[in-house]
Every structure is written in structure tokens, then in C-alpha cells.
Short mmCIF file of C-alpha atoms in Angstrom, two decimals:
data_model
loop_
_atom_site.label_atom_id
_atom_site.label_comp_id
_atom_site.label_asym_id
_atom_site.label_seq_id
_atom_site.Cartn_x
_atom_site.Cartn_y
_atom_site.Cartn_z
CA MET A 404 -0.04 0.02 -0.01
CA LEU A 405 1.25 3.31 -0.91
CA HIS A 406 1.49 6.19 1.54
CA GLU A 407 0.67 9.66 0.13
CA GLN A 408 3.20 11.99 1.25
CA VAL A 409 1.55 15.08 2.98
CA TYR A 410 2.69 18.43 1.93
CA GLY A 411 1.91 21.70 3.53
CA PRO A 412 2.71 23.63 6.76
CA ASN A 413 3.23 21.78 10.02
CA MET A 414 0.52 22.76 12.27
CA THR A 415 2.05 21.29 15.44
CA PRO A 416 4.05 24.42 16.60
CA MET A 417 1.21 26.81 15.79
CA VAL A 418 -1.19 24.66 17.75
CA ASP A 419 1.45 24.47 20.86
CA ILE A 420 1.89 28.15 20.88
CA VAL A 421 -1.96 28.80 20.50
CA MET A 422 -2.47 26.54 23.50
CA VAL A 423 0.12 28.36 25.59
CA ILE A 424 -1.17 31.83 24.83
CA LEU A 425 -4.70 30.59 25.52
CA ILE A 426 -3.57 29.36 28.98
CA PHE A 427 -1.66 32.71 29.42
CA PHE A 428 -4.91 34.71 28.92
CA MET A 429 -7.05 32.55 30.99
CA ALA A 430 -4.62 32.78 33.90
CA SER A 431 -4.46 36.56 33.53
CA ALA A 432 -8.23 36.98 33.50
CA ALA A 433 -8.50 34.59 36.51
CA ILE A 434 -5.81 36.41 38.67
CA MET A 435 -5.71 39.86 37.46
CA GLY A 436 -9.15 40.66 36.16
CA PRO A 437 -11.69 40.62 39.14
CA GLU A 438 -10.22 43.72 40.98
CA TRP A 439 -11.13 47.37 40.84
CA LEU A 440 -9.58 50.48 42.17
CA LEU A 441 -11.49 53.32 44.07
CA ARG A 442 -9.31 56.39 44.26
CA THR A 443 -9.52 58.23 47.61
CA ALA A 444 -8.06 61.47 48.49
CA LEU A 445 -6.08 61.93 51.62
CA PRO A 446 -6.17 65.65 52.57
CA SER A 447 -3.70 66.72 54.95
CA PRO A 448 -5.07 68.33 58.14
CA LYS A 449 -3.78 71.80 56.97
CA ALA A 450 -5.52 71.51 53.78
CA SER A 451 -8.96 71.06 55.20
CA GLY A 452 -11.33 73.86 54.18
CA SER A 453 -8.94 75.34 51.75
CA ALA A 454 -11.49 75.53 49.03
CA ALA A 455 -13.01 78.77 48.35
CA PRO A 456 -16.48 79.31 49.66
CA GLY A 457 -19.10 78.37 47.15
CA GLU A 458 -16.68 76.50 44.96
CA VAL A 459 -17.66 73.32 46.44
CA THR A 460 -20.22 71.80 48.82
CA PRO A 461 -18.68 69.99 51.61
CA VAL A 462 -20.44 66.60 52.52
CA ALA A 463 -19.47 65.34 55.76
CA THR A 464 -20.21 61.66 55.82
CA SER A 465 -20.02 59.66 58.92
CA VAL A 466 -20.59 55.70 59.07
CA GLN A 467 -21.27 54.14 62.31
CA ALA A 468 -22.06 50.70 63.37
CA VAL A 469 -24.74 50.82 66.08
CA ASP A 470 -26.02 47.53 67.60
CA GLY A 471 -24.79 45.45 64.48
CA ARG A 472 -26.51 47.89 61.97
CA VAL A 473 -24.68 50.45 60.06
CA ARG A 474 -25.86 54.03 60.06
CA VAL A 475 -24.84 56.62 57.66
CA VAL A 476 -25.24 60.44 58.35
CA LEU A 477 -24.76 62.95 55.52
CA ARG A 478 -24.33 66.44 56.47
CA VAL A 479 -24.51 69.32 54.06
CA GLY A 480 -24.16 72.61 56.01
CA GLU A 481 -26.81 72.58 58.64
CA THR A 482 -28.89 69.86 56.80
CA ARG A 483 -28.40 66.31 58.19
CA ARG A 484 -29.75 63.10 56.56
CA ASP A 485 -29.87 59.87 58.47
CA THR A 486 -29.70 56.94 56.20
CA THR A 487 -28.61 53.44 56.03
CA LEU A 488 -26.42 51.26 53.78
CA ASP A 489 -29.44 50.14 51.69
CA THR A 490 -30.74 53.62 51.20
CA VAL A 491 -27.58 55.68 50.96
CA ALA A 492 -27.41 55.36 47.32
CA ALA A 493 -30.74 56.93 46.85
CA ASP A 494 -29.92 59.94 49.28
CA VAL A 495 -26.50 60.48 47.56
CA ALA A 496 -28.42 60.57 44.15
CA SER A 497 -30.75 63.10 45.62
CA LEU A 498 -27.88 65.16 46.88
CA VAL A 499 -26.13 65.04 43.48
CA LYS A 500 -29.27 66.07 41.77
CA GLU A 501 -29.63 69.04 44.07
CA PHE A 502 -25.98 70.18 43.94
CA GLY A 503 -24.37 68.54 40.89
CA PRO A 504 -21.64 65.88 41.14
CA ASP A 505 -18.67 68.31 40.30
CA ARG A 506 -19.72 70.66 43.25
CA LEU A 507 -19.63 68.01 46.05
CA ALA A 508 -16.57 67.37 48.10
CA VAL A 509 -17.20 64.38 50.20
CA ALA A 510 -15.24 63.39 53.37
CA ILE A 511 -16.03 59.98 54.64
CA ASP A 512 -15.41 59.26 58.29
CA ALA A 513 -16.16 56.21 60.15
CA ASP A 514 -16.07 54.75 63.86
CA ALA A 515 -13.39 52.29 64.55
CA GLU A 516 -16.04 49.41 65.10
CA THR A 517 -17.51 50.10 61.56
CA PRO A 518 -16.90 47.19 59.02
CA TYR A 519 -14.49 48.33 56.45
CA ASP A 520 -16.84 46.83 53.86
CA ALA A 521 -19.52 49.63 54.98
CA VAL A 522 -17.13 52.40 54.53
CA VAL A 523 -16.27 51.07 50.84
CA ARG A 524 -20.00 50.68 50.10
CA VAL A 525 -20.59 54.36 51.05
CA HIS A 526 -17.56 55.37 48.99
CA GLU A 527 -19.09 53.25 46.11
CA ALA A 528 -22.44 55.15 46.36
CA PHE A 529 -20.61 58.50 45.73
CA VAL A 530 -18.63 57.08 42.89
CA LYS A 531 -21.66 55.50 41.21
CA ALA A 532 -23.47 59.00 41.50
CA GLY A 533 -20.57 60.54 39.63
CA VAL A 534 -18.86 62.41 42.54
CA THR A 535 -14.98 62.48 41.99
CA ARG A 536 -13.98 64.57 45.16
CA ILE A 537 -14.14 61.90 47.88
CA GLY A 538 -11.61 61.67 50.75
CA LEU A 539 -10.91 60.35 53.93
CA PRO A 540 -10.19 63.11 56.25
CA ALA A 541 -7.28 63.00 58.86
CA PRO A 542 -8.57 62.03 62.33
CA ARG A 543 -9.21 64.93 64.69
CA MET B 916 7.13 0.96 -3.02
CA ARG B 917 7.36 3.27 -0.12
CA ARG B 918 8.57 6.76 -0.86
CA LEU B 919 10.89 8.17 1.73
CA ALA B 920 10.83 11.91 2.42
CA ILE B 921 14.28 13.29 1.87
CA HIS B 922 15.44 16.44 3.67
CA ARG B 923 17.22 18.53 1.10
CA GLY B 924 19.43 21.23 2.24
CA SER B 925 22.94 22.24 2.87
CA SER B 926 23.49 20.15 5.94
CA GLY B 927 20.10 18.32 6.16
CA SER B 928 19.43 19.28 9.81
CA HIS B 929 17.66 22.13 11.36
CA ILE B 930 17.34 23.05 15.22
CA ASN B 931 13.57 22.68 16.23
CA VAL B 932 12.81 25.77 18.36
CA THR B 933 9.22 24.72 18.99
CA PRO B 934 9.93 22.86 22.37
CA LEU B 935 12.13 25.98 23.38
CA ILE B 936 9.29 28.28 22.88
CA ASP B 937 6.77 26.01 24.56
CA VAL B 938 8.99 25.84 27.70
CA VAL B 939 9.95 29.65 27.74
CA MET B 940 6.24 30.48 27.48
CA CYS B 941 5.23 28.05 30.15
CA LEU B 942 8.09 29.57 32.53
CA ILE B 943 6.70 33.11 31.96
CA VAL B 944 3.31 31.94 32.87
CA PHE B 945 4.57 30.24 35.79
CA TYR B 946 6.59 33.19 37.17
CA LEU B 947 3.54 35.51 36.38
CA ILE B 948 1.32 33.71 38.51
CA VAL B 949 3.97 33.04 41.33
CA GLY B 950 4.77 36.52 41.31
CA ARG B 951 1.11 37.54 41.58
CA LEU B 952 0.55 34.99 44.47
CA ALA B 953 3.75 36.03 46.25
CA SER B 954 2.58 39.75 46.24
CA THR B 955 -0.06 38.68 48.86
CA ASN B 956 2.45 36.81 50.83
CA GLY B 957 0.18 33.92 51.34
CA GLN B 958 -2.32 35.93 53.03
CA THR B 959 -6.03 35.34 52.07
CA VAL B 960 -7.40 38.84 51.42
CA ALA B 961 -11.00 39.17 50.26
CA PRO B 962 -11.49 42.86 49.24
CA PRO B 963 -14.98 44.39 49.44
CA ALA B 964 -17.12 43.91 46.33
CA THR B 965 -18.31 46.77 44.48
CA GLY B 966 -20.16 47.38 41.23
CA VAL B 967 -18.07 50.29 40.21
CA GLY B 968 -14.38 51.16 39.97
CA ASP B 969 -11.43 52.15 38.05
CA VAL B 970 -9.80 49.74 35.84
CA SER B 971 -6.47 51.27 35.52
CA ALA B 972 -3.30 49.60 36.23
CA MET B 973 -2.67 48.42 39.56
CA PRO B 974 -0.01 50.56 41.29
CA ARG B 975 3.56 49.10 41.80
CA LEU B 976 3.08 49.29 45.69
CA VAL B 977 0.31 47.30 47.13
CA VAL B 978 -0.32 47.19 50.81
CA ASN B 979 -2.24 43.99 51.78
CA VAL B 980 -3.99 44.17 54.99
CA ALA B 981 -5.55 40.82 56.24
CA ARG B 982 -6.56 39.29 59.50
CA ALA B 983 -3.58 37.48 61.02
CA GLU B 984 -3.84 33.98 62.27
CA THR B 985 -2.96 35.09 65.72
CA GLY B 986 -5.99 37.47 65.64
CA GLY B 987 -4.19 40.92 64.87
CA VAL B 988 -3.86 42.42 61.52
CA ALA B 989 -1.10 41.24 59.26
CA ILE B 990 0.34 43.95 56.83
CA SER B 991 2.47 43.30 53.75
CA LEU B 992 3.95 45.49 51.11
CA SER B 993 4.53 43.95 47.82
CA GLY B 994 5.01 40.45 49.39
CA SER B 995 7.03 41.53 52.30
CA SER B 996 5.66 41.37 55.70
CA LEU B 997 6.11 44.48 58.08
CA SER B 998 4.73 46.01 61.05
CA LEU B 999 2.55 48.94 61.03
CA GLU B 1000 5.34 50.99 62.80
CA SER B 1001 7.63 50.31 59.96
CA LEU B 1002 5.24 50.73 57.10
CA GLY B 1003 5.25 54.53 57.00
CA GLU B 1004 9.04 54.63 56.85
CA THR B 1005 9.30 51.93 54.31
CA LEU B 1006 6.67 53.89 52.20
CA ARG B 1007 8.62 57.01 52.52
CA LEU B 1008 11.69 55.41 51.33
CA ARG B 1009 9.95 53.59 48.40
CA LEU B 1010 8.14 56.75 47.20
CA GLY B 1011 10.91 59.31 47.59
CA ASP B 1012 10.83 62.80 48.51
CA PRO B 1013 8.91 64.49 46.75
CA VAL B 1014 6.52 61.63 46.79
CA SER B 1015 6.25 60.01 43.39
CA GLY B 1016 3.89 57.04 42.69
CA GLU B 1017 0.81 55.50 43.98
CA VAL B 1018 -0.15 53.04 46.63
CA ALA B 1019 -3.07 50.74 46.53
CA ILE B 1020 -4.56 49.06 49.62
CA ARG B 1021 -6.08 45.83 49.57
CA ALA B 1022 -7.64 45.13 52.73
CA ASP B 1023 -9.95 42.27 53.69
CA ARG B 1024 -13.66 43.09 53.91
CA ARG B 1025 -13.95 41.46 57.30
CA LEU B 1026 -11.89 43.92 58.92
CA SER B 1027 -13.10 46.96 60.77
CA TRP B 1028 -12.34 50.41 59.79
CA GLY B 1029 -10.35 50.74 63.05
CA GLU B 1030 -7.96 48.16 61.60
CA VAL B 1031 -7.60 49.60 58.36
CA ARG B 1032 -7.32 53.26 59.32
CA PRO B 1033 -3.88 52.97 60.64
CA VAL B 1034 -2.63 51.89 57.30
CA VAL B 1035 -4.40 54.82 55.52
CA GLU B 1036 -2.95 57.17 58.09
CA ALA B 1037 0.56 55.55 57.46
CA CYS B 1038 0.06 56.40 53.65
CA ARG B 1039 -0.98 60.11 54.62
CA ALA B 1040 2.13 60.41 56.91
CA ALA B 1041 4.29 59.19 54.15
CA GLY B 1042 3.22 62.17 52.15
CA LEU B 1043 0.64 60.56 49.71
CA THR B 1044 -2.46 62.73 48.68
CA SER B 1045 -4.43 59.93 47.48
CA VAL B 1046 -4.60 56.07 47.66
CA LYS B 1047 -6.49 53.49 45.79
CA LEU B 1048 -8.67 51.05 47.62
CA VAL B 1049 -8.72 47.61 45.91
CA THR B 1050 -12.23 46.07 45.49
CA GLU B 1051 -13.54 42.94 44.09
CA ARG B 1052 -15.41 43.45 40.82
CA THR B 1053 -19.01 42.56 40.74
CA GLU B 1054 -21.31 43.23 37.83
CA GLY B 1055 -21.08 47.05 37.03
CA VAL B 1056 -19.35 49.23 34.62
CA PRO B 1057 -15.77 50.72 35.07
CA ARG B 1058 -15.30 54.53 35.90
#
């Protein structure tokens, strides 16, 4: 029986390399993919309140854990809004609608017992609403 | 009659580089994975999950904050364990004066703010004006 000689490119190296590249991208996606970054300002104590009056509207946000529940207080001037983690997004959206996202300067403060997760979720609510000036003030 | 394939050429022999490429690619992948795992220094850090975030490149300096097996807080900077007291000085040395570069804080979601805050204050004391908090991506859109 005669064997026909096969002419043409050798596919083995290409298959090898494609497989390795596939593994590489799968590993990259699994390891590096699932993380995001939230930029947070760290104003120095001296810089607090350095913005010109009327330029920005400061929003003092305090997060407290009381009896296992997280309470969030938003203070804009003399106005105070008490809210929770479940409703903070709606309150932040209301603030942004009233003042505009570019005019709000948010300072997030929290008690030591507050879960870190809650602080990040409050931060996330402001980022989602389009606020870019978000910071963690120096402890008093 | 069987036809034999005859290599024609000057010497009739070539170096097959395919296994070399295979092995080198595998080594690159291996070191990428090991390097990534080593940056957490074996600590299991589960950052808070968010539906929004920045997809920019991870800063070179990443401070991992996790719950230590002994019950306290374990801090590591780019794979090296260090104490909270030495974190500020180490950051100052690594960032230079004036400060150039960025720092990301990858803290575990199970920690309290009182355990993470000293790390944030060490970054502030090192002269940083901002940090990036690492979060785990859930459904959402990047900002």
C-alpha cells in the first residue's frame, strides 16, 4: 500500500503556541481581572477647608455601626440626612441632583468598630453617582 | 513501493525551536502566577465587592491588610511582611521625596475600619495625597 506524502505547513508548533497563549490569557483573566480600584483623596489636616466658599459643597459623611447595624449620616451645611447602607445610594443621588456631582466634596469618616466593607460601600455610592472628590479626612 | 521523504538542504539538519518556545512560555506564565501570588505573601485577602471602580493599572506598591492567624492584623507591602510602625518609613523610602508613585490598599472586607485606618494614616504620613482602595469586581461598569 502506498502512503501519500503530505505536503503543507506543519501545524504542530502553531497549535502548541496557541494553546500556551490561551492558558496565559485564562490565567491573566482569573488572577488580575476581578479587581477594581477606588481612588480616595487623603487631604492633609492643614488643607482642610482650603477650597473657596461656594466653589464646592462639603458633604461630611459619617458611618457608624450601632448594635450591629450600620448608620450613615450625611451632613451638608446645617442639613442632616440619616440613612442606612441600603438607602444611602438614593440619598446620595438626591444630593447629586440638588448640587451637581462636580460641586460636591465628600469626606467619609467612620467609627473604629464600623466594618471596612461598609465604608467602601458608602464610597461606592458616591462614585456611582458621579462624585469625584471623595476623601478620607485626617482623624481629629 | 514506499517513498521516503528526503530532507534537502545544505546540511540536512535544522534546530527545532518549538519545544524551546513552549518551555519559555510556560516559564513566563509560571513566574507571572507565582509573582502575583507572592505579592499577597500567602495571605488570603478578600476585598470588599463593588459594582463600580477604576480599571487602571494596579500601582506598583500594594499594601495588603488581612486578618492574621494570631488574631491581629497582618500587613505586607508587595509581598514583604512588615509591622504597622515600619510601614510609614518603608513607604517614605520607596516613594521618595517629593512623593512619586501611587499606593493601593487591598484590605480584607472582614476587617473593621479601626484596623484599616492606621494603614491609611501611614500612607498620609508618608506624604501621599491619595490612595487606591482595591475592591472585588461584581457586575457593573468601570469608571
